[in-house]
Every structure is written in C-alpha cells, then in structure tokens.
Coordinates of N, CA and C in Angstrom, one line a residue:
M259 N -96.2 -87.8 210.5 CA -95.1 -86.6 209.9 C -94.5 -87.3 209.5
T260 N -94.0 -86.6 208.2 CA -93.3 -87.2 207.3 C -92.2 -86.8 207.2
A261 N -91.4 -87.1 207.1 CA -89.6 -86.8 207.2 C -89.5 -85.4 207.1
N262 N -89.8 -85.2 206.0 CA -89.3 -83.5 205.2 C -90.0 -82.6 206.2
S263 N -91.4 -82.6 206.6 CA -92.1 -82.1 207.5 C -91.1 -81.8 209.4
L264 N -90.4 -83.3 209.1 CA -89.8 -83.3 210.6 C -88.3 -82.6 210.5
R265 N -88.0 -82.1 209.5 CA -86.9 -82.0 209.4 C -87.2 -80.2 209.1
S266 N -88.3 -79.6 208.7 CA -88.4 -78.4 208.8 C -88.7 -77.6 210.3
F267 N -89.7 -78.7 211.1 CA -89.9 -78.4 212.3 C -88.7 -78.4 213.1
A268 N -87.7 -79.1 212.7 CA -86.0 -79.0 214.0 C -85.2 -77.8 213.4
G269 N -85.4 -77.3 211.9 CA -84.8 -76.3 211.5 C -85.0 -74.8 212.0
G270 N -86.7 -74.8 212.2 CA -87.8 -73.9 212.9 C -86.8 -73.8 214.0
L271 N -86.9 -75.1 214.8 CA -86.3 -74.7 217.0 C -85.1 -73.8 216.4
L272 N -84.7 -74.4 215.6 CA -82.4 -74.4 215.4 C -82.6 -72.7 215.3
I273 N -83.2 -72.4 214.5 CA -83.6 -70.7 214.0 C -83.9 -70.3 215.6
A274 N -84.6 -70.6 215.7 CA -85.6 -70.0 217.3 C -84.5 -70.1 218.2
A275 N -84.2 -70.8 218.4 CA -82.4 -71.1 219.9 C -81.8 -70.2 219.2
S276 N -81.3 -70.2 218.1 CA -80.0 -68.9 217.6 C -80.6 -67.5 217.9
V277 N -81.6 -67.2 217.8 CA -82.2 -66.0 217.5 C -82.0 -65.6 219.5
C278 N -83.1 -66.1 219.9 CA -82.9 -66.0 221.6 C -81.3 -66.4 222.1
G279 N -80.1 -66.7 221.8 CA -79.1 -66.6 222.1 C -78.2 -65.5 221.6
A280 N -78.5 -65.0 220.7 CA -77.9 -64.0 220.3 C -78.6 -62.6 221.2
V281 N -79.6 -62.4 221.3 CA -80.5 -61.8 221.9 C -79.7 -61.8 223.2
Y282 N -79.8 -62.7 223.9 CA -79.6 -63.1 225.2 C -77.9 -62.3 225.7
F283 N -76.8 -63.2 224.6 CA -75.7 -62.5 224.3 C -75.4 -61.4 224.1
F284 N -76.0 -61.1 223.1 CA -75.5 -59.4 223.0 C -76.4 -58.1 223.1
G285 N -77.3 -58.5 223.8 CA -78.3 -57.2 224.5 C -77.2 -56.2 225.4
T286 N -78.3 -55.4 225.6 CA -77.4 -54.5 226.4 C -77.5 -55.6 228.0
S287 N -76.6 -55.0 229.0 CA -76.8 -55.1 230.2 C -77.0 -54.2 231.1
D288 N -78.4 -54.8 231.6 CA -78.6 -53.7 233.1 C -77.7 -54.2 234.4
A289 N -77.8 -55.2 234.5 CA -76.2 -55.2 235.7 C -75.1 -54.0 235.6
A290 N -74.7 -54.2 234.7 CA -73.8 -53.5 234.4 C -73.7 -51.9 234.9
Q291 N -74.8 -51.1 234.1 CA -75.2 -49.6 234.7 C -74.9 -49.7 236.2
T292 N -76.6 -51.0 237.4 CA -76.6 -51.0 238.5 C -75.0 -51.0 238.9
Q293 N -73.8 -51.2 238.5 CA -72.7 -50.9 239.7 C -72.1 -50.0 239.2
A294 N -72.5 -48.8 238.4 CA -71.7 -48.0 238.2 C -72.1 -46.5 239.0
E295 N -73.5 -46.8 239.8 CA -74.0 -46.1 240.8 C -72.4 -45.8 241.9
E296 N -72.4 -44.3 241.3 CA -71.6 -43.8 243.1 C -72.0 -43.8 244.8
K297 N -70.7 -44.2 245.2 CA -71.3 -44.5 246.4 C -71.1 -43.2 247.5
I298 N -72.3 -42.9 247.9 CA -72.1 -41.7 248.9 C -71.1 -42.0 250.2
S299 N -70.8 -41.2 250.8 CA -69.8 -40.7 252.1 C -70.4 -40.9 253.0
I300 N -69.9 -41.2 254.2 CA -70.8 -41.2 255.2 C -71.7 -40.2 256.0
D301 N -70.5 -38.7 255.5 CA -71.5 -37.3 256.1 C -72.6 -37.5 255.4
E302 N -72.3 -37.7 253.8 CA -73.7 -37.0 252.9 C -74.9 -38.0 253.5
M303 N -74.7 -39.4 254.0 CA -75.3 -39.9 254.4 C -76.0 -39.7 255.5
Q304 N -75.4 -39.4 256.8 CA -76.0 -38.5 257.8 C -77.2 -37.2 257.6
S305 N -76.4 -36.4 257.0 CA -77.2 -35.1 256.9 C -78.6 -35.9 255.5
S306 N -78.6 -36.5 254.6 CA -79.5 -37.2 254.5 C -80.6 -37.8 255.6
L307 N -80.3 -38.8 256.2 CA -80.9 -38.6 257.6 C -81.5 -37.7 258.1
A308 N -80.7 -36.8 258.7 CA -81.0 -36.3 259.5 C -81.9 -35.2 258.6
A309 N -82.1 -34.7 257.1 CA -83.3 -34.4 256.7 C -83.9 -34.7 256.6
Q310 N -84.6 -36.1 256.5 CA -85.1 -37.1 256.6 C -86.3 -36.5 257.7
G311 N -85.6 -36.0 258.3 CA -85.9 -36.7 260.4 C -85.8 -37.3 261.1
Y312 N -84.8 -38.6 260.8 CA -84.1 -39.3 261.3 C -82.9 -38.9 261.9
F313 N -82.1 -40.1 263.1 CA -81.5 -39.1 264.1 C -80.5 -40.0 264.0
V314 N -79.2 -39.4 263.6 CA -77.8 -40.7 264.0 C -77.6 -40.3 265.2
Y315 N -76.6 -41.5 265.6 CA -75.7 -41.7 266.5 C -74.7 -42.8 266.2
T316 N -74.0 -42.2 266.8 CA -72.3 -43.7 267.2 C -73.1 -44.1 268.5
E317 N -72.8 -44.9 268.3 CA -72.1 -46.4 268.6 C -72.8 -45.8 270.5
E318 N -71.0 -45.2 271.2 CA -71.3 -44.4 272.5 C -72.7 -43.8 272.4
E319 N -72.8 -42.9 271.4 CA -73.6 -42.2 271.9 C -75.1 -42.6 272.3
W320 N -75.7 -44.1 271.2 CA -76.8 -45.0 271.4 C -76.8 -45.1 273.2
H321 N -75.5 -45.6 273.2 CA -75.1 -46.3 274.7 C -75.8 -45.3 275.8
E322 N -75.1 -43.5 275.4 CA -75.1 -43.2 276.6 C -76.8 -42.6 276.7
Q323 N -77.9 -43.0 275.2 CA -78.6 -42.6 275.6 C -79.5 -43.6 276.1
L324 N -79.4 -44.9 275.9 CA -79.7 -45.9 276.5 C -79.6 -46.2 278.0
D325 N -78.4 -45.4 278.8 CA -78.3 -45.6 279.7 C -79.4 -44.6 280.8
H326 N -78.8 -43.3 280.1 CA -80.0 -42.4 280.4 C -81.1 -42.8 280.8
V327 N -82.0 -43.3 279.5 CA -83.0 -43.8 279.8 C -83.4 -44.7 281.0
R328 N -82.8 -45.5 280.9 CA -82.9 -46.9 282.0 C -82.5 -46.2 283.6
A329 N -82.0 -45.2 283.6 CA -81.7 -44.4 284.7 C -83.3 -43.5 284.9
E330 N -83.4 -43.0 284.3 CA -84.8 -42.4 284.6 C -85.5 -43.4 284.9
A331 N -86.1 -44.7 283.8 CA -86.7 -45.4 284.5 C -87.1 -46.5 285.6
Y332 N -85.7 -46.2 286.2 CA -85.4 -46.4 287.1 C -85.7 -46.0 288.4
D333 N -85.5 -44.5 288.4 CA -85.8 -43.7 289.0 C -87.6 -43.6 289.3
E334 N -88.0 -43.3 288.7 CA -89.1 -43.4 288.3 C -90.2 -44.5 289.2
A335 N -89.8 -45.8 288.4 CA -90.4 -47.3 289.5 C -90.0 -47.0 290.8
E336 N -88.5 -45.9 291.4 CA -88.2 -46.5 292.5 C -89.7 -45.6 293.1
A337 N -90.3 -44.5 293.2 CA -90.9 -43.4 293.2 C -92.1 -44.2 293.9
N338 N -92.6 -44.7 292.4 CA -93.8 -45.6 292.1 C -94.7 -46.6 293.4
M339 N -92.7 -47.4 293.6 CA -92.8 -48.5 294.4 C -92.8 -47.6 295.7
A340 N -92.3 -46.6 296.2 CA -92.2 -46.1 297.9 C -94.0 -45.5 297.6
V341 N -94.5 -45.0 296.5 CA -95.8 -44.2 296.7 C -97.0 -45.9 297.2
E342 N -96.3 -46.3 296.2 CA -97.4 -48.0 296.2 C -98.1 -48.5 298.2
Q343 N -96.2 -48.5 298.4 CA -96.0 -49.7 299.9 C -96.7 -48.3 300.6
G344 N -96.8 -47.1 300.5 CA -98.0 -45.9 301.7 C -98.9 -46.2 301.3
N345 N -99.3 -46.8 300.1 CA -101.1 -46.6 299.9 C -101.5 -48.3 300.4
E346 N -100.5 -49.4 300.3 CA -100.6 -50.7 300.8 C -100.2 -50.9 302.1
E347 N -99.6 -49.7 303.1 CA -99.9 -50.4 304.3 C -101.5 -49.3 304.9
T348 N -101.5 -48.4 304.6 CA -102.6 -47.8 304.7 C -104.0 -48.8 304.2
A349 N -103.5 -48.9 303.5 CA -105.2 -50.0 302.6 C -104.8 -51.5 303.5
E350 N -103.6 -51.7 303.8 CA -104.2 -52.9 305.0 C -104.9 -52.6 306.3
T351 N -104.4 -51.5 307.3 CA -105.2 -51.2 308.0 C -106.2 -50.7 308.2
N352 N -107.2 -50.6 307.5 CA -108.2 -50.5 306.9 C -109.1 -51.1 306.4
E353 N -108.7 -52.2 305.8 CA -109.7 -53.5 305.4 C -109.1 -54.5 304.9
S354 N -109.8 -55.8 305.3 CA -109.5 -56.9 304.8 C -110.3 -57.5 303.6
V355 N -109.1 -58.1 302.5 CA -109.9 -58.2 301.4 C -110.2 -59.6 301.3
E356 N -111.0 -60.2 300.9 CA -111.7 -61.7 300.5 C -111.5 -62.0 299.1
Y357 N -111.3 -62.8 298.5 CA -110.7 -63.2 297.4 C -112.4 -64.4 297.0
R358 N -113.4 -64.3 296.0 CA -113.7 -65.2 295.9 C -114.2 -66.0 294.2
T359 N -113.4 -67.1 294.2 CA -113.6 -67.6 292.5 C -115.0 -68.1 292.5
K360 N -115.2 -67.5 291.1 CA -116.6 -67.9 290.3 C -116.4 -68.4 288.9
L361 N -117.0 -69.6 289.1 CA -116.3 -70.6 287.5 C -118.0 -70.9 287.1
I362 N -117.6 -70.2 285.6 CA -118.8 -71.0 284.3 C -118.2 -72.2 283.9
L363 N -119.3 -73.6 284.6 CA -118.3 -74.5 284.1 C -119.2 -75.3 283.3
T364 N -118.5 -75.8 282.2 CA -119.6 -75.9 280.8 C -119.7 -77.7 280.7
V365 N -120.8 -78.3 281.0 CA -120.2 -79.8 280.6 C -120.7 -80.3 279.2
S366 N -120.5 -81.0 278.9 CA -120.9 -81.4 277.8 C -120.6 -82.4 277.6
S367 N -121.6 -84.0 276.5 CA -121.9 -85.1 276.6 C -120.2 -85.7 276.6
G368 N -120.2 -86.6 276.9 CA -119.1 -87.1 276.8 C -118.0 -86.9 277.9
M369 N -118.3 -86.5 279.1 CA -117.7 -85.5 280.0 C -117.6 -86.4 281.0
T370 N -116.6 -86.5 282.3 CA -116.6 -87.7 282.8 C -116.3 -86.8 284.3
S371 N -116.8 -87.8 285.4 CA -116.4 -86.8 286.6 C -115.1 -86.4 287.1
I372 N -114.2 -86.9 286.6 CA -112.8 -86.6 286.5 C -112.3 -85.6 285.9
D373 N -112.9 -84.8 284.4 CA -112.8 -84.0 283.4 C -113.5 -83.5 284.3
V374 N -114.6 -82.9 285.2 CA -115.1 -82.1 285.8 C -114.6 -81.6 287.0
G375 N -113.4 -82.9 287.7 CA -113.1 -82.4 288.7 C -111.9 -81.6 287.9
D376 N -111.4 -82.0 287.1 CA -110.1 -81.3 286.6 C -110.2 -79.6 286.8
A377 N -111.3 -79.6 285.7 CA -112.1 -78.0 285.5 C -112.4 -77.4 287.2
L378 N -112.4 -77.9 288.2 CA -113.0 -77.3 289.5 C -111.3 -77.0 290.2
V379 N -110.1 -78.2 289.8 CA -109.4 -78.1 290.2 C -108.6 -76.9 289.9
R380 N -108.2 -76.3 288.6 CA -107.6 -75.4 287.8 C -108.5 -74.8 288.2
A381 N -109.8 -74.5 288.6 CA -110.5 -73.2 289.0 C -109.9 -72.9 290.8
D382 N -109.6 -73.7 291.3 CA -109.2 -73.8 293.0 C -110.7 -73.1 294.1
I383 N -111.5 -74.2 293.3 CA -112.6 -74.7 293.7 C -112.5 -76.0 295.0
I384 N -112.0 -76.7 294.2 CA -111.9 -77.5 295.3 C -110.2 -77.9 294.9
E385 N -109.8 -79.3 295.8 CA -107.9 -79.7 296.2 C -108.0 -80.4 295.2
S386 N -108.4 -81.7 295.0 CA -108.1 -82.9 294.2 C -108.7 -83.1 293.5
S387 N -108.7 -83.6 291.9 CA -109.9 -83.7 291.1 C -110.0 -85.8 291.5
M388 N -109.0 -86.2 292.3 CA -109.3 -87.8 292.7 C -110.3 -87.7 293.8
A389 N -110.1 -87.1 294.8 CA -111.1 -86.6 295.6 C -111.9 -86.4 295.4
F390 N -112.5 -85.8 294.4 CA -114.0 -85.3 293.7 C -114.8 -86.6 293.1
Y391 N -113.8 -87.5 292.7 CA -114.0 -88.8 291.5 C -114.4 -89.1 292.6
N392 N -113.7 -90.0 293.4 CA -113.9 -90.6 294.9 C -115.4 -90.7 295.4
E393 N -115.7 -89.3 295.9 CA -116.8 -88.7 296.7 C -117.8 -89.4 295.5
V394 N -118.2 -88.8 294.0 CA -118.9 -89.1 293.1 C -119.5 -90.5 293.2
E395 N -118.0 -91.5 293.0 CA -118.3 -92.9 292.8 C -119.5 -93.6 293.6
N396 N -118.3 -93.0 295.2 CA -119.2 -93.2 296.8 C -120.7 -93.3 296.4
R397 N -121.0 -92.0 296.4 CA -122.7 -91.4 296.1 C -123.3 -92.0 294.6
G398 N -122.8 -93.0 293.9 CA -123.0 -94.2 292.7 C -123.5 -92.7 291.8
L399 N -123.0 -91.5 291.8 CA -123.5 -90.5 290.5 C -122.7 -90.3 289.2
A400 N -121.7 -91.6 289.7 CA -120.8 -91.2 287.9 C -121.9 -91.1 286.7
N401 N -122.7 -91.4 286.7 CA -123.8 -92.1 285.2 C -124.8 -91.0 285.3
A402 N -124.2 -90.0 286.0 CA -125.9 -89.2 286.1 C -125.3 -87.4 286.1
L403 N -124.3 -87.8 285.5 CA -123.5 -85.9 285.3 C -124.5 -85.9 284.6
R404 N -125.0 -84.4 284.3 CA -125.7 -83.6 283.6 C -125.0 -82.8 282.3
P405 N -125.3 -82.7 281.0 CA -124.5 -81.8 280.7 C -125.7 -80.7 280.7
G406 N -124.7 -79.7 280.4 CA -125.2 -78.2 280.5 C -124.1 -77.0 281.0
T407 N -124.9 -75.8 281.5 CA -123.8 -74.6 282.1 C -124.3 -74.4 283.4
F408 N -123.4 -74.2 284.5 CA -124.0 -73.8 285.8 C -122.4 -73.4 286.5
E409 N -123.3 -72.8 287.4 CA -121.8 -72.1 288.1 C -122.3 -72.1 289.6
I410 N -120.2 -72.4 289.2 CA -119.6 -72.4 290.6 C -119.6 -71.3 291.5
D411 N -119.3 -71.5 292.4 CA -118.9 -70.4 293.7 C -117.6 -71.0 294.3
S412 N -117.0 -70.7 294.8 CA -115.5 -71.0 296.1 C -116.4 -71.6 297.1
E413 N -117.4 -70.8 297.8 CA -117.5 -70.9 298.8 C -118.9 -71.5 298.7
M414 N -119.0 -72.9 297.5 CA -120.0 -74.0 297.9 C -119.2 -75.0 298.3
S415 N -119.7 -76.0 299.3 CA -119.5 -77.1 299.9 C -119.5 -78.0 298.9
L416 N -118.5 -79.2 299.1 CA -118.6 -80.0 297.7 C -119.8 -81.0 298.0
D417 N -120.4 -80.8 299.2 CA -122.3 -81.4 298.5 C -123.0 -80.4 297.4
Q418 N -122.8 -78.8 297.8 CA -123.5 -78.4 297.1 C -122.9 -78.4 295.6
V419 N -121.8 -79.2 295.0 CA -121.3 -78.5 294.0 C -121.6 -79.8 293.5
I420 N -121.4 -81.1 293.9 CA -122.0 -82.3 293.3 C -123.6 -82.3 293.0
S421 N -124.5 -81.5 294.2 CA -126.0 -81.8 293.8 C -125.9 -80.6 292.8
T422 N -125.5 -79.8 292.3 CA -125.4 -78.6 291.4 C -125.5 -79.2 290.1
I423 N -124.3 -80.3 290.5 CA -123.2 -80.9 288.3 C -124.3 -82.3 288.4
F424 N -124.7 -83.2 289.2 CA -125.2 -84.0 288.9 C -126.5 -84.3 289.2
K425 N -127.2 -85.1 288.5 CA -129.3 -85.1 288.9 C -129.2 -86.0 290.0

C-alpha cells in the first residue's frame, strides 16, 4: 500500500467512526421513554389480577388458608389411619404373609464371585458376600463362573445358588 492510499483508508475510518458516534449520542433514547410509564396503585393491581382469575391474599389471609388446609389434611390422615388400623387387625388375624425375593441376576464376563456375592446380599438372598466367596473358593469354582442371566429365589439354599451360577 502506498502512503496516499493508507491516508485515504484512515480518513474513511475516521469519518465512519464520527458518524457512528454522532448517531449514538444524538439519536433518540428508548430508556427515557420506558421510565416515563406511570405506576399503578396496589388496589388497581389487585383488581387487575382478580379480573384475570388470580387470588390475591395478604400475608395474614394466606397463613389462615394454610393453617385451615393443614388442619383438614391432618384430620383426614387421622381418619384414614384409624380405618387402616382396623383393617390391619382384621387382616393379621385372618392370614399370615410370607415374603419371597426373586432376583434376575445377570453375570457378565469379567465379573468375579465377589461381585455376584455383593449382588446377592443387596437382594437379601444371602447374608454375607464374603461367606459366599469363601464357599466358592472352598469348592474350587472361582474360575467356573458362567456368564448369563439366572433366576435366583430367596428360598434357594446356598448349594442351589452356587450350582445355578457356576459350572
């Protein structure tokens, strides 16, 4: 670039910056117009909200409403508990409930007998994962873990669980 063309380019930048600055400083300001809005009173706000379907309460009225709702919920819960206690007493005398746990155990390659024992403990099938691991080690089945999906029941003995999961 020659010196003359560089001066022309700099002059163009100076004129463009001057025009932008003048528009910025002397242009109309929208901020002044937004501040000029009139403020409406509290009564007008409440009537406007009520007309749109909203409920407007004071702090006191709101707390009264909350206390009333809590009291109703408490009374209803007490009534339900009394009915449930009567039903429970009747049900307990008629039958005993027996719980069984079924576990769908997925053994993937890379899992160890300790991992399997932890899963069985989480499902309340066995009491101790370490006892399970020791039993597997004593039988020499630590390397005989079969990958796959197995159905384990809480009524199964430890021998049945081991024979199901290991080869």
